[in-house]
Amino acid sequence: MNGVMFHTPKWMYMLHGNLFVRYNNQDFNNKGTRGGSEFDAPNWLMFMGQRQVGKNGQFRFGSMLSLDAPLGGGDGYPLLFQSGEAYKGKAIVDRQHPHDLFSELSVSYSHALSQKTDVFVYLAYPGEPALGPVAFMHRPSALANPDAPITHHWIDATHVTFGVATLGFRYGKFKVEASSFTGREPDEHRYDFDKPRFDSFSGRLSYNPSKNWALQVSQAFVKHPEILHAGDIKRTTASAIYSVELGAESRLNTTAVWGMNKAAHHDAENAALLEGEWSYKKLALHGRYEWVQKGIEELSLDESVFGHDAVFPVNAFTMGFNYDLFDIAQTKLAGGSQITFYNADGRLNNLYGKNPMAIQFYLRWYPRLM
């Protein structure tokens, strides 16, 4: 993991994050009318600490901050076929919403019952319930990619939830968790704290068969997640993460995820993601493939034109590179670029064109590998 770790006699701390300063052009080949281009700066910073409590206990706190809104604006950054949340009374579509200034403030306590078993509790305002894999911002397979997945709201969008309480139990390589949390996604006011509702719940089963694999399945009932669209969602996910060192200065990280949203009186909408990053010394190559079914609400389309139950499959394939330019203290400054190819349902060609493409160039600041 990339991060800066330091210790005191009783505490262990870690600081890590990502900052991209980039030029982002969605639909640079001018195929449609929904693209956009701008200079922006996706970013996040995490600070965590833990200490032993007695012989069998461990206390941990976690925090995550993001300056997405002040650096990029309240409507986020351009990203074709992205959907989720709202700004100034309108749905955010073809843009990725900014994250709140306070995206995690959490505490947790774990207690070992034996060498094989422990129990734990996690409380956060805001934080992440037991649903889906680790969020894209923290997956080693996605760290060099500035963009949120367009499958975000099928897989890991609940990682910023204002009000979370989780209980868990581990036995050997298995872990089971249950959460109560707030289903409503954060509002457009990015510097405040939303009302905790604890109106939704989830369960997750994880299995780590070895140090290289992390597997999970999870399901949740999410109460009214979207501000502008009434209705509850049943979300189901399954994922596999694989990480391996290929040598002293080389490693491979991959992630595969499936997610499904099911709303009342609508067919289920599915999503799949496969991403990976291979690094060798100063160079890292990354890629991501996504397939997602988006309805008229997600893409803000006219129901009278497309029909109430219309669903549109979207494919996106991204490939890019990241090359370290300088070491600065315990951090690195890298340069990088990526290109994305989109392919969507032909009914959307009048809006998006046929096979629009996106390109971006960036400087990235991030911590060294621990």
Short mmCIF file of C-alpha atoms in Angstrom, two decimals:
data_model
loop_
_atom_site.label_atom_id
_atom_site.label_comp_id
_atom_site.label_asym_id
_atom_site.label_seq_id
_atom_site.Cartn_x
_atom_site.Cartn_y
_atom_site.Cartn_z
CA MET A 1 0.00 0.00 0.00
CA ASN A 2 1.14 3.55 -0.67
CA GLY A 3 1.37 5.57 2.51
CA VAL A 4 3.51 7.23 5.14
CA MET A 5 3.64 5.31 8.42
CA PHE A 6 5.01 6.55 11.75
CA HIS A 7 4.86 5.43 15.37
CA THR A 8 4.79 6.62 18.95
CA PRO A 9 5.25 4.31 21.96
CA LYS A 10 1.52 3.44 21.96
CA TRP A 11 0.20 4.42 18.54
CA MET A 12 0.74 3.52 14.89
CA TYR A 13 -0.35 6.13 12.32
CA MET A 14 -0.65 6.11 8.54
CA LEU A 15 -1.22 8.95 6.07
CA HIS A 16 -2.03 8.38 2.43
CA GLY A 17 -3.88 10.00 -0.44
CA ASN A 18 -3.96 11.04 -4.08
CA LEU A 19 -3.94 14.38 -5.92
CA PHE A 20 -4.34 14.64 -9.69
CA VAL A 21 -3.85 17.97 -11.47
CA ARG A 22 -5.10 17.29 -14.97
CA TYR A 23 -6.64 18.30 -18.26
CA ASN A 24 -9.72 16.14 -18.87
CA ASN A 25 -11.52 16.02 -22.23
CA GLN A 26 -14.58 13.78 -22.46
CA ASP A 27 -15.61 13.22 -26.11
CA PHE A 28 -12.50 14.77 -27.67
CA ASN A 29 -13.50 13.29 -31.05
CA ASN A 30 -16.70 15.41 -30.97
CA LYS A 31 -19.20 12.62 -31.48
CA GLY A 32 -22.03 13.98 -29.35
CA THR A 33 -23.42 16.87 -27.29
CA ARG A 34 -22.93 15.60 -23.73
CA GLY A 35 -19.16 15.72 -23.42
CA GLY A 36 -17.08 18.40 -21.75
CA SER A 37 -13.51 19.43 -21.06
CA GLU A 38 -11.80 21.29 -18.25
CA PHE A 39 -8.82 21.45 -15.95
CA ASP A 40 -9.61 19.84 -12.61
CA ALA A 41 -8.02 18.20 -9.57
CA PRO A 42 -9.59 15.01 -8.12
CA ASN A 43 -8.13 14.42 -4.68
CA TRP A 44 -8.46 12.75 -1.29
CA LEU A 45 -6.40 12.43 1.90
CA MET A 46 -6.69 9.80 4.63
CA PHE A 47 -5.26 9.76 8.15
CA MET A 48 -5.61 6.69 10.38
CA GLY A 49 -4.30 5.53 13.71
CA GLN A 50 -4.54 2.46 15.94
CA ARG A 51 -3.34 1.26 19.31
CA GLN A 52 -3.57 -1.81 21.48
CA VAL A 53 -6.12 -1.85 24.30
CA GLY A 54 -5.29 -4.36 27.00
CA LYS A 55 -4.05 -7.76 25.85
CA ASN A 56 -6.74 -8.57 23.30
CA GLY A 57 -8.19 -5.26 22.11
CA GLN A 58 -7.38 -2.78 19.36
CA PHE A 59 -8.80 0.72 18.91
CA ARG A 60 -8.69 2.44 15.52
CA PHE A 61 -9.78 5.78 14.11
CA GLY A 62 -10.04 6.76 10.47
CA SER A 63 -10.58 10.01 8.60
CA MET A 64 -10.84 11.01 4.96
CA LEU A 65 -10.92 14.54 3.57
CA SER A 66 -11.50 15.72 0.00
CA LEU A 67 -11.17 19.14 -1.63
CA ASP A 68 -13.10 18.02 -4.72
CA ALA A 69 -15.74 20.73 -4.33
CA PRO A 70 -13.52 23.82 -3.79
CA LEU A 71 -11.05 22.74 -6.47
CA GLY A 72 -13.48 21.35 -9.04
CA GLY A 73 -16.85 22.96 -8.36
CA GLY A 74 -20.12 21.74 -6.95
CA ASP A 75 -21.08 19.79 -10.05
CA GLY A 76 -17.87 17.73 -10.13
CA TYR A 77 -15.85 16.86 -13.21
CA PRO A 78 -16.81 15.68 -16.75
CA LEU A 79 -17.23 11.90 -17.12
CA LEU A 80 -19.40 10.49 -19.90
CA PHE A 81 -22.24 8.17 -18.85
CA GLN A 82 -21.64 8.83 -15.14
CA SER A 83 -24.71 9.41 -12.98
CA GLY A 84 -25.64 9.91 -9.33
CA GLU A 85 -26.51 12.67 -6.83
CA ALA A 86 -27.77 16.18 -7.64
CA TYR A 87 -26.67 19.81 -7.82
CA LYS A 88 -28.91 22.92 -7.78
CA GLY A 89 -32.05 20.83 -8.20
CA LYS A 90 -30.80 18.90 -11.22
CA ALA A 91 -29.41 15.39 -11.50
CA ILE A 92 -25.66 15.16 -12.02
CA VAL A 93 -25.27 13.31 -15.33
CA ASP A 94 -22.16 12.84 -17.48
CA ARG A 95 -20.16 14.22 -14.58
CA GLN A 96 -18.74 12.68 -11.41
CA HIS A 97 -20.08 14.38 -8.29
CA PRO A 98 -17.52 15.85 -5.86
CA HIS A 99 -16.97 14.14 -2.54
CA ASP A 100 -17.74 15.89 0.73
CA LEU A 101 -14.99 17.68 2.64
CA PHE A 102 -15.45 15.15 5.44
CA SER A 103 -15.85 11.79 3.70
CA GLU A 104 -14.98 9.61 6.69
CA LEU A 105 -14.78 10.18 10.42
CA SER A 106 -14.84 6.79 12.13
CA VAL A 107 -13.82 4.80 15.18
CA SER A 108 -13.71 1.04 15.62
CA TYR A 109 -12.81 -1.50 18.27
CA SER A 110 -11.77 -5.13 17.71
CA HIS A 111 -11.47 -7.76 20.44
CA ALA A 112 -9.72 -11.10 19.96
CA LEU A 113 -11.53 -14.05 21.51
CA SER A 114 -8.80 -16.45 20.36
CA GLN A 115 -6.12 -16.59 17.69
CA LYS A 116 -8.79 -17.52 15.14
CA THR A 117 -11.76 -15.42 16.24
CA ASP A 118 -12.50 -11.81 17.00
CA VAL A 119 -15.46 -9.45 17.16
CA PHE A 120 -15.54 -5.78 16.22
CA VAL A 121 -17.72 -2.68 16.07
CA TYR A 122 -17.38 0.24 13.62
CA LEU A 123 -19.11 3.63 14.01
CA ALA A 124 -18.84 6.44 11.47
CA TYR A 125 -20.27 9.84 10.66
CA PRO A 126 -19.63 9.69 7.74
CA GLY A 127 -18.19 6.33 6.74
CA GLU A 128 -18.66 3.05 4.87
CA PRO A 129 -21.19 0.29 5.62
CA ALA A 130 -20.59 -3.41 4.99
CA LEU A 131 -21.50 -3.36 1.30
CA GLY A 132 -19.35 -4.08 -1.73
CA PRO A 133 -15.57 -4.23 -2.08
CA VAL A 134 -13.23 -1.53 -0.85
CA ALA A 135 -14.16 1.73 -2.61
CA PHE A 136 -12.38 2.68 -5.84
CA MET A 137 -10.40 5.46 -4.15
CA HIS A 138 -8.56 2.87 -2.03
CA ARG A 139 -8.23 -0.12 -4.35
CA PRO A 140 -4.60 -0.73 -5.35
CA SER A 141 -5.85 -1.68 -8.83
CA ALA A 142 -7.39 1.81 -9.29
CA LEU A 143 -5.00 4.23 -7.58
CA ALA A 144 -3.41 5.51 -10.82
CA ASN A 145 -6.81 6.17 -12.46
CA PRO A 146 -8.24 9.63 -11.63
CA ASP A 147 -11.80 8.71 -12.68
CA ALA A 148 -14.53 7.16 -10.60
CA PRO A 149 -16.03 4.07 -12.29
CA ILE A 150 -19.27 4.68 -14.18
CA THR A 151 -20.45 1.62 -12.24
CA HIS A 152 -19.84 3.52 -8.98
CA HIS A 153 -23.51 3.67 -7.93
CA TRP A 154 -23.96 -0.05 -8.52
CA ILE A 155 -20.91 -1.12 -6.53
CA ASP A 156 -19.32 1.18 -3.94
CA ALA A 157 -21.14 4.55 -3.80
CA THR A 158 -22.10 3.99 -0.15
CA HIS A 159 -18.50 4.58 0.97
CA VAL A 160 -19.55 8.11 2.03
CA THR A 161 -22.60 7.60 4.26
CA PHE A 162 -23.64 10.00 7.02
CA GLY A 163 -24.37 7.52 9.78
CA VAL A 164 -23.01 3.97 9.91
CA ALA A 165 -22.98 1.31 12.62
CA THR A 166 -21.44 -2.09 11.86
CA LEU A 167 -20.99 -5.25 13.94
CA GLY A 168 -18.72 -8.03 12.74
CA PHE A 169 -17.33 -11.43 13.59
CA ARG A 170 -14.27 -13.19 12.15
CA TYR A 171 -13.47 -16.88 12.28
CA GLY A 172 -10.23 -17.83 10.58
CA LYS A 173 -10.32 -16.66 6.99
CA PHE A 174 -14.05 -15.80 7.05
CA LYS A 175 -15.70 -12.61 8.24
CA VAL A 176 -19.38 -11.70 8.51
CA GLU A 177 -20.66 -8.15 9.05
CA ALA A 178 -24.02 -6.39 9.42
CA SER A 179 -24.61 -2.64 9.13
CA SER A 180 -27.33 -0.11 9.77
CA PHE A 181 -26.75 3.08 7.80
CA THR A 182 -28.27 6.12 6.09
CA GLY A 183 -29.52 5.30 2.61
CA ARG A 184 -29.77 8.86 1.31
CA GLU A 185 -26.69 9.92 -0.62
CA PRO A 186 -24.94 13.15 0.44
CA ASP A 187 -26.57 16.42 -0.62
CA GLU A 188 -24.90 19.20 -2.62
CA HIS A 189 -23.67 21.06 0.49
CA ARG A 190 -20.19 19.57 0.66
CA TYR A 191 -18.92 21.19 3.88
CA ASP A 192 -21.67 20.21 6.34
CA PHE A 193 -22.90 17.00 7.97
CA ASP A 194 -26.10 15.44 6.63
CA LYS A 195 -28.85 14.06 8.86
CA PRO A 196 -28.15 10.49 10.07
CA ARG A 197 -31.20 8.34 9.40
CA PHE A 198 -30.15 4.70 9.96
CA ASP A 199 -32.98 3.61 7.67
CA SER A 200 -31.03 1.07 5.59
CA PHE A 201 -29.21 -2.15 6.34
CA SER A 202 -26.67 -4.48 4.75
CA GLY A 203 -24.80 -7.73 5.26
CA ARG A 204 -21.46 -8.91 3.89
CA LEU A 205 -19.57 -12.20 3.91
CA SER A 206 -15.82 -12.02 3.20
CA TYR A 207 -13.29 -14.77 2.60
CA ASN A 208 -9.52 -14.34 2.33
CA PRO A 209 -8.17 -17.74 1.28
CA SER A 210 -4.58 -16.43 1.14
CA LYS A 211 -2.59 -13.23 1.46
CA ASN A 212 -3.15 -12.63 -2.29
CA TRP A 213 -6.95 -12.93 -2.45
CA ALA A 214 -9.90 -11.01 -0.96
CA LEU A 215 -13.40 -12.21 -1.85
CA GLN A 216 -16.80 -10.87 -0.76
CA VAL A 217 -20.53 -11.06 -1.40
CA SER A 218 -22.95 -8.52 0.05
CA GLN A 219 -26.50 -7.27 -0.16
CA ALA A 220 -28.29 -4.17 1.12
CA PHE A 221 -31.66 -2.51 1.34
CA VAL A 222 -31.00 1.17 0.57
CA LYS A 223 -33.75 3.62 1.51
CA HIS A 224 -34.35 6.47 -1.02
CA PRO A 225 -30.70 6.84 -2.12
CA GLU A 226 -31.36 9.57 -4.70
CA ILE A 227 -32.67 13.00 -3.69
CA LEU A 228 -34.53 13.57 -6.98
CA HIS A 229 -35.84 10.03 -7.52
CA ALA A 230 -38.16 8.45 -4.97
CA GLY A 231 -37.80 4.75 -4.40
CA ASP A 232 -35.77 2.17 -2.55
CA ILE A 233 -33.00 0.02 -3.97
CA LYS A 234 -31.92 -3.53 -3.23
CA ARG A 235 -28.22 -3.67 -4.08
CA THR A 236 -26.25 -6.91 -4.45
CA THR A 237 -22.51 -7.16 -5.09
CA ALA A 238 -19.78 -9.79 -5.44
CA SER A 239 -16.08 -9.15 -5.93
CA ALA A 240 -12.62 -10.68 -6.09
CA ILE A 241 -9.38 -8.77 -5.51
CA TYR A 242 -5.99 -10.31 -6.33
CA SER A 243 -2.61 -8.78 -5.49
CA VAL A 244 0.82 -10.30 -5.96
CA GLU A 245 4.44 -9.17 -5.92
CA LEU A 246 6.22 -10.19 -9.11
CA GLY A 247 9.65 -9.21 -7.86
CA ALA A 248 11.40 -6.72 -5.64
CA GLU A 249 10.15 -3.76 -7.71
CA SER A 250 7.16 -5.16 -9.55
CA ARG A 251 3.58 -5.97 -8.53
CA LEU A 252 0.19 -6.73 -10.02
CA ASN A 253 -3.19 -5.68 -8.56
CA THR A 254 -6.50 -6.73 -10.11
CA THR A 255 -10.18 -6.39 -9.17
CA ALA A 256 -13.35 -7.94 -10.61
CA VAL A 257 -16.78 -6.76 -9.39
CA TRP A 258 -20.42 -7.40 -10.23
CA GLY A 259 -23.22 -5.22 -8.87
CA MET A 260 -26.99 -5.12 -9.29
CA ASN A 261 -29.60 -2.51 -8.37
CA LYS A 262 -33.23 -3.62 -8.13
CA ALA A 263 -35.98 -1.04 -7.66
CA ALA A 264 -39.67 -1.80 -7.24
CA HIS A 265 -41.60 -2.07 -10.52
CA HIS A 266 -38.37 -1.98 -12.55
CA ASP A 267 -36.20 -4.71 -13.96
CA ALA A 268 -32.86 -5.20 -12.23
CA GLU A 269 -29.96 -3.17 -13.64
CA ASN A 270 -26.56 -4.87 -13.64
CA ALA A 271 -22.96 -3.69 -13.78
CA ALA A 272 -19.58 -5.36 -14.10
CA LEU A 273 -16.06 -4.04 -13.70
CA LEU A 274 -12.61 -5.50 -14.33
CA GLU A 275 -9.54 -3.39 -13.60
CA GLY A 276 -5.85 -3.89 -13.02
CA GLU A 277 -2.52 -2.18 -12.52
CA TRP A 278 0.95 -3.56 -13.24
CA SER A 279 3.94 -1.64 -11.93
CA TYR A 280 7.67 -2.01 -12.49
CA LYS A 281 10.08 0.44 -10.83
CA LYS A 282 8.89 3.92 -11.89
CA LEU A 283 6.31 2.80 -14.46
CA ALA A 284 2.73 1.70 -13.85
CA LEU A 285 0.25 0.59 -16.51
CA HIS A 286 -3.45 0.47 -15.69
CA GLY A 287 -6.67 -0.53 -17.39
CA ARG A 288 -10.38 -0.76 -16.64
CA TYR A 289 -13.30 -2.34 -18.48
CA GLU A 290 -16.89 -1.58 -17.44
CA TRP A 291 -20.32 -2.70 -18.58
CA VAL A 292 -23.40 -1.18 -16.98
CA GLN A 293 -27.13 -0.98 -17.68
CA LYS A 294 -28.43 2.56 -17.15
CA GLY A 295 -32.08 3.59 -17.20
CA ILE A 296 -33.70 6.82 -18.26
CA GLU A 297 -33.51 8.27 -14.74
CA GLU A 298 -29.74 7.78 -14.49
CA LEU A 299 -29.13 9.48 -17.87
CA SER A 300 -31.92 12.12 -17.50
CA LEU A 301 -33.72 11.03 -20.68
CA ASP A 302 -37.24 11.84 -21.85
CA GLU A 303 -39.60 9.04 -20.88
CA SER A 304 -42.03 9.99 -23.65
CA VAL A 305 -39.28 9.39 -26.24
CA PHE A 306 -37.52 6.31 -24.88
CA GLY A 307 -40.20 4.68 -22.74
CA HIS A 308 -40.64 4.25 -18.99
CA ASP A 309 -38.65 1.03 -18.67
CA ALA A 310 -35.90 1.70 -21.21
CA VAL A 311 -32.47 0.41 -20.19
CA PHE A 312 -29.28 1.21 -22.08
CA PRO A 313 -26.15 -0.96 -21.93
CA VAL A 314 -22.91 1.06 -21.84
CA ASN A 315 -19.36 -0.22 -22.32
CA ALA A 316 -16.21 1.71 -21.35
CA PHE A 317 -12.60 0.62 -21.80
CA THR A 318 -9.77 2.68 -20.28
CA MET A 319 -6.01 2.23 -20.55
CA GLY A 320 -3.27 4.49 -19.26
CA PHE A 321 0.14 4.87 -17.70
CA ASN A 322 1.79 6.58 -14.74
CA TYR A 323 5.55 7.35 -14.60
CA ASP A 324 7.33 8.61 -11.48
CA LEU A 325 9.27 11.82 -12.20
CA PHE A 326 10.54 12.91 -8.78
CA ASP A 327 10.85 11.70 -5.20
CA ILE A 328 9.92 14.47 -2.75
CA ALA A 329 10.49 13.54 0.91
CA GLN A 330 8.33 10.40 1.34
CA THR A 331 6.12 11.19 -1.66
CA LYS A 332 6.29 10.92 -5.43
CA LEU A 333 5.36 13.21 -8.31
CA ALA A 334 4.32 11.31 -11.43
CA GLY A 335 3.13 12.19 -14.91
CA GLY A 336 0.46 10.19 -16.64
CA SER A 337 -2.23 9.93 -19.26
CA GLN A 338 -5.18 7.71 -20.14
CA ILE A 339 -7.67 7.23 -22.93
CA THR A 340 -11.21 5.83 -22.72
CA PHE A 341 -13.30 4.26 -25.50
CA TYR A 342 -17.08 4.21 -25.03
CA ASN A 343 -19.66 2.06 -26.76
CA ALA A 344 -23.33 2.46 -25.85
CA ASP A 345 -26.78 1.46 -27.04
CA GLY A 346 -27.43 2.83 -30.55
CA ARG A 347 -30.54 4.64 -29.31
CA LEU A 348 -28.20 7.10 -27.57
CA ASN A 349 -26.21 8.02 -30.68
CA ASN A 350 -28.11 11.28 -31.20
CA LEU A 351 -26.89 12.46 -27.79
CA TYR A 352 -23.48 10.83 -27.38
CA GLY A 353 -22.54 9.97 -30.94
CA LYS A 354 -21.22 6.57 -31.93
CA ASN A 355 -18.16 5.49 -29.94
CA PRO A 356 -17.13 8.75 -28.22
CA MET A 357 -13.64 8.86 -26.70
CA ALA A 358 -12.07 10.65 -23.74
CA ILE A 359 -8.47 11.59 -23.04
CA GLN A 360 -6.65 13.18 -20.12
CA PHE A 361 -3.16 14.21 -19.06
CA TYR A 362 -2.16 14.70 -15.45
CA LEU A 363 0.45 15.20 -12.78
CA ARG A 364 -0.11 12.98 -9.75
CA TRP A 365 1.16 13.45 -6.19
CA TYR A 366 1.02 10.40 -3.94
CA PRO A 367 2.94 8.71 -1.08
CA ARG A 368 5.66 6.15 -1.60
CA LEU A 369 5.00 2.44 -1.25
CA MET A 370 5.26 1.44 2.40
#
